[in-house]
Coordinates of C-alpha atoms and ligand atoms in Angstrom, one line a residue:
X1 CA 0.0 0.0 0.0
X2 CA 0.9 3.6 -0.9
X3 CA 2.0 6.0 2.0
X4 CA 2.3 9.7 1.1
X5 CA 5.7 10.6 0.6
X6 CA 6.5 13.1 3.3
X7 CA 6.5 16.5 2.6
X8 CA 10.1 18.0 2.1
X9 CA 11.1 19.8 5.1
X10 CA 12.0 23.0 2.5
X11 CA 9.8 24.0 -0.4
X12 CA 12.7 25.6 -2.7
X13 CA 12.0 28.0 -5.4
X14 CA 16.0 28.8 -6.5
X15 CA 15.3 31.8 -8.6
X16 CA 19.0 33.3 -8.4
X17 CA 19.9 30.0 -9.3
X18 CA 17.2 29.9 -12.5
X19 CA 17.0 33.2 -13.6
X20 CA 21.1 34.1 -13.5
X21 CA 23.0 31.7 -15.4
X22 CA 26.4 32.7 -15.2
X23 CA 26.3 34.8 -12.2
X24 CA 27.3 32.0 -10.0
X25 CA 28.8 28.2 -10.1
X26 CA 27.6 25.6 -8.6
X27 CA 29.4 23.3 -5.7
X28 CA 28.7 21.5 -3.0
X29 CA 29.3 21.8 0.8
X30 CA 32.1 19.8 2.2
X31 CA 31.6 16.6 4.4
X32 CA 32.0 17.1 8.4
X33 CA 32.9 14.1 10.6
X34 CA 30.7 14.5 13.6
X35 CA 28.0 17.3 13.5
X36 CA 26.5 18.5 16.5
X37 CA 23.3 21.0 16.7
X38 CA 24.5 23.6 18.8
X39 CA 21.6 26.2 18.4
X40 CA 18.4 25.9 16.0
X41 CA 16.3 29.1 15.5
X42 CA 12.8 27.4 15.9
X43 CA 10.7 31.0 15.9
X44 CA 12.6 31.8 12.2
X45 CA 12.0 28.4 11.3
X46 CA 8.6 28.5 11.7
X47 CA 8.2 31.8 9.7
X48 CA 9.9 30.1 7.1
X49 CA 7.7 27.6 7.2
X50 CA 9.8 24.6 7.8
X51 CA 9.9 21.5 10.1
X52 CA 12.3 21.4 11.7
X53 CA 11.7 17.6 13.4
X54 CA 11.0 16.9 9.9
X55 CA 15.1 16.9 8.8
X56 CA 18.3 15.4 10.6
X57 CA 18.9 19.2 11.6
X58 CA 22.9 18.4 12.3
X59 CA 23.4 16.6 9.1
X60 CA 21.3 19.0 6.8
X61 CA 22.8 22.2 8.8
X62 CA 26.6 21.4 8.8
X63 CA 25.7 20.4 4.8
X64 CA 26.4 16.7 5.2
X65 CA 22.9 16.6 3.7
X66 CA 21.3 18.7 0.8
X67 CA 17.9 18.8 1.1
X68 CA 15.4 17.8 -1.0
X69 CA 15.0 20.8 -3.9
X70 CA 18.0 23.2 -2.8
X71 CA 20.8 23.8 -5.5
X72 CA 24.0 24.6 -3.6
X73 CA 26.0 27.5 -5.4
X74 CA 28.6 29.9 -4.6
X75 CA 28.0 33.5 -5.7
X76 CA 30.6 35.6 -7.6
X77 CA 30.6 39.5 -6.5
X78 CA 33.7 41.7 -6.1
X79 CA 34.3 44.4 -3.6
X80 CA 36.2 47.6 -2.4
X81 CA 37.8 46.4 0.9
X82 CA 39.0 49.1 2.8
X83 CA 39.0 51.3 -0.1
X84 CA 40.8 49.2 -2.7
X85 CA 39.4 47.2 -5.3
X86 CA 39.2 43.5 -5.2
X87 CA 37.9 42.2 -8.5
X88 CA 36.7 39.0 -7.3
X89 CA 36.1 37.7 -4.3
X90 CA 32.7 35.3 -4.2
X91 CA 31.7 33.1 -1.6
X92 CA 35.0 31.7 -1.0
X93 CA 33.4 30.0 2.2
X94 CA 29.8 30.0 2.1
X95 CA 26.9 28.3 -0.1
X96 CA 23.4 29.4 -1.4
X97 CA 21.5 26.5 -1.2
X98 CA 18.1 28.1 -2.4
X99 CA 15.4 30.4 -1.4
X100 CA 12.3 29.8 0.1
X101 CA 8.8 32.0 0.4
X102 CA 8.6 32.6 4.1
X103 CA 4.4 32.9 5.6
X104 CA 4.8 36.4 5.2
X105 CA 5.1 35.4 1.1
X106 CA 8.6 37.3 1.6
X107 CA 11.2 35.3 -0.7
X108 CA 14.9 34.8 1.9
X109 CA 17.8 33.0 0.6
X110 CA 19.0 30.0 2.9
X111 CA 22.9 29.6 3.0
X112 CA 25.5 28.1 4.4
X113 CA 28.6 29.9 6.1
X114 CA 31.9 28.0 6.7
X115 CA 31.0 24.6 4.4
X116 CA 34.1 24.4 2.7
X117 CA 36.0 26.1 -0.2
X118 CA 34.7 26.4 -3.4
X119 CA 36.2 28.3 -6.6
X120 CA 36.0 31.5 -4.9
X121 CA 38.2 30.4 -1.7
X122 CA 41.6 32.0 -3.3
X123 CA 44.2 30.8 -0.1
X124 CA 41.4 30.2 2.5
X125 CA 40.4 26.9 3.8
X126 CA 36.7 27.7 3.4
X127 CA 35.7 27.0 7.2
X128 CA 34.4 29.3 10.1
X129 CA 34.5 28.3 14.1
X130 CA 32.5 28.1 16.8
X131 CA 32.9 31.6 18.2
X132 CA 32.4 33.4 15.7
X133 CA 29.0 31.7 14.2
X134 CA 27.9 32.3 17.5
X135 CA 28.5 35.5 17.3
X136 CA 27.1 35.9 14.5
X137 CA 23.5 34.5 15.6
X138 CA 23.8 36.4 18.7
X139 CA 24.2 39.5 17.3
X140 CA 21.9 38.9 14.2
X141 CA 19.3 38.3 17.1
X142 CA 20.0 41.1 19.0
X143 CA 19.6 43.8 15.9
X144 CA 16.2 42.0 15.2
X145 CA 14.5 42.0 18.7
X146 CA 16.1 45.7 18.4
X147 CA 13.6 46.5 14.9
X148 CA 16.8 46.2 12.9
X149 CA 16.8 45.0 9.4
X150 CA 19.0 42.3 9.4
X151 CA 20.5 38.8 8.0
X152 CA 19.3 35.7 10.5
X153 CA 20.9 32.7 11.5
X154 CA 18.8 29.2 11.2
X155 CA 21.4 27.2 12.7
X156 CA 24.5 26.8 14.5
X157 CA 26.5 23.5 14.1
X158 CA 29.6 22.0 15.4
X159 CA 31.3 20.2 12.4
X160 CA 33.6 18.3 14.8
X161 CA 36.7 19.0 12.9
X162 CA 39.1 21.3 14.1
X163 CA 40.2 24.8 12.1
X164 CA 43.8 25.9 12.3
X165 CA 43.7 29.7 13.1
X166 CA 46.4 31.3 15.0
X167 CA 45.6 28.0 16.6
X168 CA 43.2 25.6 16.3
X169 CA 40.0 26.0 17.2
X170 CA 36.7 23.9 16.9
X171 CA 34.4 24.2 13.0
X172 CA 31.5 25.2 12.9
X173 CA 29.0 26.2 10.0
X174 CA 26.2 28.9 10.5
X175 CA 22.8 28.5 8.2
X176 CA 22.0 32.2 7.1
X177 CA 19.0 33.7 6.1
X178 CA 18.7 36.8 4.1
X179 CA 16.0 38.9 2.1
X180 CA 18.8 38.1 -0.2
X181 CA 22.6 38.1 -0.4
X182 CA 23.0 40.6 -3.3
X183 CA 25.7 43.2 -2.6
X184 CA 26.9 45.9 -4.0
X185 CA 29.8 44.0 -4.9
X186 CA 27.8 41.5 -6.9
X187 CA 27.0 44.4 -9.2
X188 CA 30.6 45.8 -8.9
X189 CA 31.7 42.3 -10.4
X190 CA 30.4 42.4 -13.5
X191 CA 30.4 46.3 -14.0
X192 CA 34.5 44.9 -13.5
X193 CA 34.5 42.8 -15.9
X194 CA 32.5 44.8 -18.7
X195 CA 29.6 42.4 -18.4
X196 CA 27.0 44.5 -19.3
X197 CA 24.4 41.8 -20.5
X198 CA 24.9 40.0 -16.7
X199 CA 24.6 43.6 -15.2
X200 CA 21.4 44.1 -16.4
X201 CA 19.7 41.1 -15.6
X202 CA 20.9 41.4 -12.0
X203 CA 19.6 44.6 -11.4
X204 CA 16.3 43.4 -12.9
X205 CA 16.2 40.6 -10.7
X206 CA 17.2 42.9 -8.3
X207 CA 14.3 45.5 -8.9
X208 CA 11.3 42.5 -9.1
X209 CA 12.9 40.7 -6.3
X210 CA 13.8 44.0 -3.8
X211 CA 12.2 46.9 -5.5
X212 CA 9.3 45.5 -7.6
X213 CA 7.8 49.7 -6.9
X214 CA 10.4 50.9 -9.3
X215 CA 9.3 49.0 -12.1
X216 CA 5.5 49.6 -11.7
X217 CA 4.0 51.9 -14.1
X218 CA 2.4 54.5 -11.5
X219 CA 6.2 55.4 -10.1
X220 CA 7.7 58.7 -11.3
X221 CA 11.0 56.2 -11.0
X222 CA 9.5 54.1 -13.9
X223 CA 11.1 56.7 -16.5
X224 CA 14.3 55.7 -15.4
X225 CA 14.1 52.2 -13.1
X226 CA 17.9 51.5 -12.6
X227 CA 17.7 55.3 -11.3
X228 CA 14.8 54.8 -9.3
X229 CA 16.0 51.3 -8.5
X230 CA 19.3 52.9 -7.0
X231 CA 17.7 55.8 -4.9
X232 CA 15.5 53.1 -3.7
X233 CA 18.7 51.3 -2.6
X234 CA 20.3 54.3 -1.2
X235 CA 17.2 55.1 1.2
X236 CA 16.9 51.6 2.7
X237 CA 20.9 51.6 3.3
X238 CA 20.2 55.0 4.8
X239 CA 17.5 54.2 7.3
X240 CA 19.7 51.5 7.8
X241 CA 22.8 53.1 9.0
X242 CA 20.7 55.4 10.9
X243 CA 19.2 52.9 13.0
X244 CA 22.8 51.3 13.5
X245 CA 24.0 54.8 14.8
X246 CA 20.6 55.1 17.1
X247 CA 21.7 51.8 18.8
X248 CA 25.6 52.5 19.0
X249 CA 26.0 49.4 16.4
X250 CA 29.6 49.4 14.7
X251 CA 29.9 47.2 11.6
X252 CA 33.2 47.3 11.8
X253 CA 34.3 45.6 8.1
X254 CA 31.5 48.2 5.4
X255 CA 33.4 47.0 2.5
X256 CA 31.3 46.9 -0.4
X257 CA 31.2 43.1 -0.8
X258 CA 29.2 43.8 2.8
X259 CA 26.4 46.4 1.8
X260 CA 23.2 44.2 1.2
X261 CA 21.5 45.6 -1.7
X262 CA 18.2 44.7 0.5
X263 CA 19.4 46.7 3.4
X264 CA 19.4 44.6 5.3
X265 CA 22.7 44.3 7.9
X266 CA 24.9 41.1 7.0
X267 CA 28.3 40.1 7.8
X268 CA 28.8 40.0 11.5
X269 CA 32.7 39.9 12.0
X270 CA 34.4 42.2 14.1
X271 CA 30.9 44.3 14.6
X272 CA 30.5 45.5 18.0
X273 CA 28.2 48.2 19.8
X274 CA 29.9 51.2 21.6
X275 CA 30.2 51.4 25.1
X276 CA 30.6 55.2 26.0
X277 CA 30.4 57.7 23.4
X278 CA 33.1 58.7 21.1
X279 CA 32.5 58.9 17.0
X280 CA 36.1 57.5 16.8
X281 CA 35.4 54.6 18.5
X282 CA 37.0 51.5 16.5
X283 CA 36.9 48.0 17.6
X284 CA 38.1 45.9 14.9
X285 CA 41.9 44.8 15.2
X286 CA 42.5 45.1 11.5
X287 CA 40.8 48.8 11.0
X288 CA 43.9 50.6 11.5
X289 CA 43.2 54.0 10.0
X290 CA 39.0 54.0 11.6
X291 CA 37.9 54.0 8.1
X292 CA 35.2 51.9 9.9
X293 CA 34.8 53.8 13.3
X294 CA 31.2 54.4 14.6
X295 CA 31.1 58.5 13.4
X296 CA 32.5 57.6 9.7
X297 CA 29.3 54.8 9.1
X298 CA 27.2 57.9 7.2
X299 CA 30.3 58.8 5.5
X300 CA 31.3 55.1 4.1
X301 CA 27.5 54.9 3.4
X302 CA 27.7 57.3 1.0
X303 CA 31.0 56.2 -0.3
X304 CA 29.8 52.8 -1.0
X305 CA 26.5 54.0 -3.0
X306 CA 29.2 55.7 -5.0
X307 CA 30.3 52.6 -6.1
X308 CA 27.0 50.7 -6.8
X309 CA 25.8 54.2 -8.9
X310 CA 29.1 53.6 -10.9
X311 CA 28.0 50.5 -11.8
X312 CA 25.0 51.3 -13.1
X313 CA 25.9 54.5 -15.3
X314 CA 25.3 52.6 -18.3
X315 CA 21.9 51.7 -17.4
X316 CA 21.0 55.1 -16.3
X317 CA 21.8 56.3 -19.6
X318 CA 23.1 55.4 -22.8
X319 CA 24.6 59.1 -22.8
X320 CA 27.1 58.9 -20.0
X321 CA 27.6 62.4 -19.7
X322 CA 23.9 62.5 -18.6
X323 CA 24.5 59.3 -17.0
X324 CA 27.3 61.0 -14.9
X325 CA 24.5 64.2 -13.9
X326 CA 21.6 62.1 -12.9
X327 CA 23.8 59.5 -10.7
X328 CA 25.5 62.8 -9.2
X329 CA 22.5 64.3 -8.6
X330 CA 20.9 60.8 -6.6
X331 CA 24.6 60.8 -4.8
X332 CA 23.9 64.2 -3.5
X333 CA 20.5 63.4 -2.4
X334 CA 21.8 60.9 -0.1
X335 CA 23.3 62.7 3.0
X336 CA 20.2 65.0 3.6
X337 CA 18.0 61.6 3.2
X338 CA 20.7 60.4 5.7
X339 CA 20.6 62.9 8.2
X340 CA 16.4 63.2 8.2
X341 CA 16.6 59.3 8.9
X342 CA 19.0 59.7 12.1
X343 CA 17.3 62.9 13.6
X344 CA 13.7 60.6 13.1
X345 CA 15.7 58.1 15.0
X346 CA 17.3 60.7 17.4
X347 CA 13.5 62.6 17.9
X348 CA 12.4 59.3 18.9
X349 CA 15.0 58.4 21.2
X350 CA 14.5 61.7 22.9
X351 CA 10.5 60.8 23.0
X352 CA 9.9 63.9 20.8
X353 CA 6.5 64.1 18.8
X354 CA 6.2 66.4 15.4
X355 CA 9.3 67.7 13.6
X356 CA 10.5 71.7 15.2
X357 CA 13.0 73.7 13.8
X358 CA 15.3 73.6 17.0
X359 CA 15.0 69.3 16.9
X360 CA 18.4 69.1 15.5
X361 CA 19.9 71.5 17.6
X362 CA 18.5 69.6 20.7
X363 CA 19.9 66.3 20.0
X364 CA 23.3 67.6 18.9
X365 CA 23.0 69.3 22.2
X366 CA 23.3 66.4 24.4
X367 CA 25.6 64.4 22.2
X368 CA 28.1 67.5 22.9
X369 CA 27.4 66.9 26.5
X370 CA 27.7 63.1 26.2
X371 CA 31.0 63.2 24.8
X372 CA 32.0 65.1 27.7
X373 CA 35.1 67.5 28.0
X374 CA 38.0 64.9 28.4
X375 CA 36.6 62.4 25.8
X376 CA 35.1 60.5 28.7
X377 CA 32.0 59.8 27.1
X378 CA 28.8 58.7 28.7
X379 CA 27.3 55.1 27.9
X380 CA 25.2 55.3 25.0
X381 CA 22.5 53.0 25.8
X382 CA 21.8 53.8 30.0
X383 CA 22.0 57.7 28.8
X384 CA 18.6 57.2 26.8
X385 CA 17.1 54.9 28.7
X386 CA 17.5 56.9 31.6
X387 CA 16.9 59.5 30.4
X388 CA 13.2 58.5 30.7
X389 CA 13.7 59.1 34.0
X390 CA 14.4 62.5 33.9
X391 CA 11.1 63.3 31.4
X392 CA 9.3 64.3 35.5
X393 CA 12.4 66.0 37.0
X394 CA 14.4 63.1 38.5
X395 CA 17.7 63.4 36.8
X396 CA 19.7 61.1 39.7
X397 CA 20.0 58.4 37.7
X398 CA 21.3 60.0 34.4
X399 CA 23.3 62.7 35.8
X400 CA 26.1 59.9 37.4
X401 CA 27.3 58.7 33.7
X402 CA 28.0 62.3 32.9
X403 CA 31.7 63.1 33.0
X404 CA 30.8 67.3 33.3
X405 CA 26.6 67.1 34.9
X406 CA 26.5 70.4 34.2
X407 CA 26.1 70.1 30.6
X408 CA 23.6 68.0 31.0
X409 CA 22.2 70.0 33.5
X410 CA 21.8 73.0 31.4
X411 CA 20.8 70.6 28.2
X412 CA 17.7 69.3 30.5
X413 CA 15.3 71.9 30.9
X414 CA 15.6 73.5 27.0
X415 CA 14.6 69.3 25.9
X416 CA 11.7 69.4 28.6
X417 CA 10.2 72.3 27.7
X418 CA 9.9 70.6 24.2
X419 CA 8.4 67.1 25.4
X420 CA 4.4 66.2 24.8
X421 CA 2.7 64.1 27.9
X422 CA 3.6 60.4 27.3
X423 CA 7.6 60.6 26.6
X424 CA 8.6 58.9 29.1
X425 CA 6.8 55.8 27.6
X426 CA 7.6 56.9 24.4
X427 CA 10.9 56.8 25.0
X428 CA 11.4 53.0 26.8
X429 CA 10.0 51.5 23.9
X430 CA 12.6 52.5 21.8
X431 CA 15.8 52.8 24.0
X432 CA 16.9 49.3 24.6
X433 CA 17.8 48.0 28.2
X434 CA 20.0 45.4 26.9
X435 CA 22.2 45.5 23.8
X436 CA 25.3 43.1 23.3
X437 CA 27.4 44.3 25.9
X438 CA 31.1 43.4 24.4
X439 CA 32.2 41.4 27.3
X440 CA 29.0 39.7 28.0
X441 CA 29.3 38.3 24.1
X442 CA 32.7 37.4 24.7
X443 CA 31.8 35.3 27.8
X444 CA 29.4 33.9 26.6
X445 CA 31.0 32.9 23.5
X446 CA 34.1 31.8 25.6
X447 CA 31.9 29.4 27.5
X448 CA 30.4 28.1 24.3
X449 CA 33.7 27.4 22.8
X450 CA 34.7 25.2 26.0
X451 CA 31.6 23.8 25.7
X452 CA 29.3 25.3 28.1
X453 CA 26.3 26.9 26.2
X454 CA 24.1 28.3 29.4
X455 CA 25.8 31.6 29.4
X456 CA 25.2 31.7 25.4
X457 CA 21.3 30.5 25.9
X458 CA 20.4 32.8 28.8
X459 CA 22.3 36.4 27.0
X460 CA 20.8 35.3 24.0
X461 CA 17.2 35.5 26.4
X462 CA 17.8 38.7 27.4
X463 CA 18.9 40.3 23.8
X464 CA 15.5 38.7 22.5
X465 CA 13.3 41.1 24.9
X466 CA 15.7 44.3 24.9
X467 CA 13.5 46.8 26.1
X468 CA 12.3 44.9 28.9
X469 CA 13.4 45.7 32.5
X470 CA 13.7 42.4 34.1
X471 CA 14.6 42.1 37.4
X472 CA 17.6 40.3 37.7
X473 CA 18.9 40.6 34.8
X474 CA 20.4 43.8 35.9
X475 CA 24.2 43.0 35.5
X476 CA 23.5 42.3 31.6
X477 CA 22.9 46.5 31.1
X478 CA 26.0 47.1 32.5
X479 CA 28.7 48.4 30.3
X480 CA 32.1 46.4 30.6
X481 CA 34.3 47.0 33.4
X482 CA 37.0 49.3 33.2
X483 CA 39.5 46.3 32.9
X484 CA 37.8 45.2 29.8
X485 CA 39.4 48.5 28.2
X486 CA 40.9 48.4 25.0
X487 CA 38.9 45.7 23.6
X488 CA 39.1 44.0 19.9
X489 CA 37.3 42.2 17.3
X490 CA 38.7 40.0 15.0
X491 CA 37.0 39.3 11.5
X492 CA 37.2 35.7 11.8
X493 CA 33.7 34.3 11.0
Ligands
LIG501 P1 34.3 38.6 4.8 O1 35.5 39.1 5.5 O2 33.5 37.6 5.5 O3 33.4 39.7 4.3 O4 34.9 37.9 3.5 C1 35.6 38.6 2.5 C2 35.9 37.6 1.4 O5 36.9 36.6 1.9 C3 34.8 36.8 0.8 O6 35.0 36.5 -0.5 C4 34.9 35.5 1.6 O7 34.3 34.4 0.9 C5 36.4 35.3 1.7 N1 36.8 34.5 2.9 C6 36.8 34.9 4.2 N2 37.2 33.9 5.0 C7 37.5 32.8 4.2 C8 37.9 31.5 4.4 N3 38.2 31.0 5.6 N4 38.1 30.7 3.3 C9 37.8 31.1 2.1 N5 37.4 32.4 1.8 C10 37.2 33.2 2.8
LIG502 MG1 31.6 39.5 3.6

């Protein structure tokens, strides 16, 4: 007798795989010896409608197993790393194994980070490690229980096999999802190579998959879609760096290769959020210069769409001295559409209601006195949250992380007389309690490493509700001790 086959535990629909010959090659994930689940994300995998008890998670997440329908490839795409130009770089360690249509109908790419080398891998071994895939989930969570657009993990899994770093250290592979992993690179590698055929059809995969408004026929942008199509790209990335700034996020590595073209945030390496506040501050141990500090994000933003409007001059216009004008033109639209984002951010953060002429002033007020005279700067995250305190007059508990009070004290009175009842609520449920303190993560991810995950499981809690005040979990809002100075990150995902 005939039982029903059981349902595949994915329903793939690979359209980057079926609509972009030649954008991509295809190659398999590399055998592990003894997978281990270490962390499955069962709330994203039941938007994404999957089973998880349906699939041998370990042997499907480490890629020992391809599942039914996917269609593994690696992704070619190029990339200005710290200002200079790579031509190719690709997923030298990471796999697209298909998309699937989540139950919000929203189409998200399911891949694999750290499954072994593939033609991109130039002299990397194609692997990742346990502490930094954590990190990467941890962090990915964090930015979404903050409202963040951003890449999620699916999976973490221990492939059993040791990686040779500076030492070794134990594999791991993460399972990503992403609206998509388009990058501004992707477009930059076949602009590179004089492509132009390839080009187009990325952007207008790009457009119906991320922008389908562009191409409709009631937009002013359907004149011109790969114009419309890039402002459209340039206002997500903007709202996007202005919500990293409103949190204190860092990035830490913006090359190109790492802009999502969905705006969405991907590529957690050496990311971290600041502490007390200082535009220059730089965590990542290979950022020398601070190309990368937390003040220059706006800057690189606009750098970066630079390069992706390059890329597209010739399908702006066939005339490329009108070309040149209109992409100019979008370029220089980009900073004011920046700066509106991050005072709508900073209006809302200060529990502000309408838009006033004096907004701007106001906010750049307290940062002034944040930074403080000696460059001791106050935490960014306890100033606006307690700052909520201070909405009725009770400015004890705000006034202690000031280095100079009496900047703050003089700030006070000018933002009250510009609050509406209701800020002080206003204002908790958007100034996070709890954001990835630095050496919270890197306990946690200690621990996991040495085999412990508790700490992992119960920081990972708190990140998930971070505007909570929990009793208990005080310690967790607590920036890092003062021997925790001079910490770094390390790009070693
Ligand atoms: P990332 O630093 O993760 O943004 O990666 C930059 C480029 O280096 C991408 O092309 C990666 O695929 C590649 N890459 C990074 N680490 C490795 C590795 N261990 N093996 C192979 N390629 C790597
Ligand atoms: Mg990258």
């Amino acid at each position: 007798m005939d039982t029903a086959p059981a349902r595949p535990a994915f329903r793939f629909d690979n359209s980057y795989a079926r609509d972009l010959p030649g954008l991509y090659v295809e190659s398999r994930p590399v055998r592990v010896p003894a997978p281990r689940l270490l962390r499955l994300n069962r709330a994203l995998a039941e938007e994404l409608g999957l089973d998880p008890d349906s699939l041998d998670a370990a042997a499907v997440f480490s890629g020992n197993v391809v599942p039914e329908g996917a269609q593994p490839i690696a992704q070619a795409y190029a990339g200005h790393q710290f200002g200079g130009f790579s031509p190719q770089l690709g997923d030298g360690r990471a796999l697209l194994l298909g998309e699937v249509i989540d139950r919000h109908g929203q189409r998200r790419d399911i891949a694999l980070k750290g499954s072994g080398r593939t033609v991109f891998s130039r002299g990397g071994d194609g692997k990742a490690t346990v502490g930094p895939v954590l990190r990467e989930y941890l962090i990915g969570e964090a930015m979404q229980a903050l409202g963040i657009p951003t890449t999620r993990a699916l999976a973490a899994v221990a492939t059993g096999a040791p990686v040779l770093r500076e030492v070794e250290l134990p594999g791991a592979v993460l399972t990503r999802v992403a609206a998509s992993h388009i990058r501004v690179g992707t477009f930059q590698f076949f602009a590179a190579r004089g492509e132009s055929d390839k080009l187009r059809a990325l952007a207008d995969y790009s457009i119906a998959r991320h922008y389908p408004e562009v191409a409709g026929p009631d937009l002013a942008g359907a004149a011109n879609p790969y114009l419309a199509f890039f402002e459209a790209v340039a206002a997500r990335q903007a709202a996007l760096v202005a919500r990293w700034m409103a949190v204190g996020f860092i990035h830490g590595v913006m090359n190109t290769d790492n802009m999502a073209i969905s705006g969405e945030t991907i590529d957690y390496g050496p990311c971290a959020f600041m502490d007390a506040y200082d535009p220059g501050t730089v965590f990542s141990s290979i950022d020398h210069t601070g190309r990368y500090a937390y003040g220059n994000q706006p800057l690189i933003l606009g750098w970066n769409l630079a390069r992706l409007a390059e890329t597209l001059l010739g399908l702006i216009d066939a005339d490329e001295d009108r070309a040149v004008a209109l992409a100019t033109a979008a370029l220089e639209r980009i900073m004011p559409l920046y700066r509106a984002e991050w005072l709508g951010q900073m209006r809302a953060k200060l529990g502000l209601v309408g838009e006033e002429d004096g907004d701007l002033a106001l906010a750049e007020g307290l940062l002034a006195a944040m930074a403080g005279p000696g460059g001791e700067g106050a935490d960014w995250t306890l100033t606006f949250r307690r700052l909520s305190r201070a909405v009725a007059g009770d400015a004890r508990a705000v006034r202690p992380l000031f280095a100079d009070p009496a900047a703050l004290d003089a700030w006070l009175p000018r933002w009250r007389a510009r609050l509406a009842p209701g800020a002080a609520a206003r204002m908790d449920a958007v100034n996070p309690v709890t954001i990835p303190r630095n050496h919270m993560v890197e306990g946690a991810l200690g621990a996991a490493v040495a085999g412990d995950m508790a700490p992992f499981e119960a920081l990972l809690g708190v990140l998930e509700a971070p505007f909570a005040d929990r009793p208990g979990f005080e310690a967790y809002a607590l920036p890092a001790p003062a021997s925790f100075a001079g910490y770094r990150t390390f790009c070693g995902t």
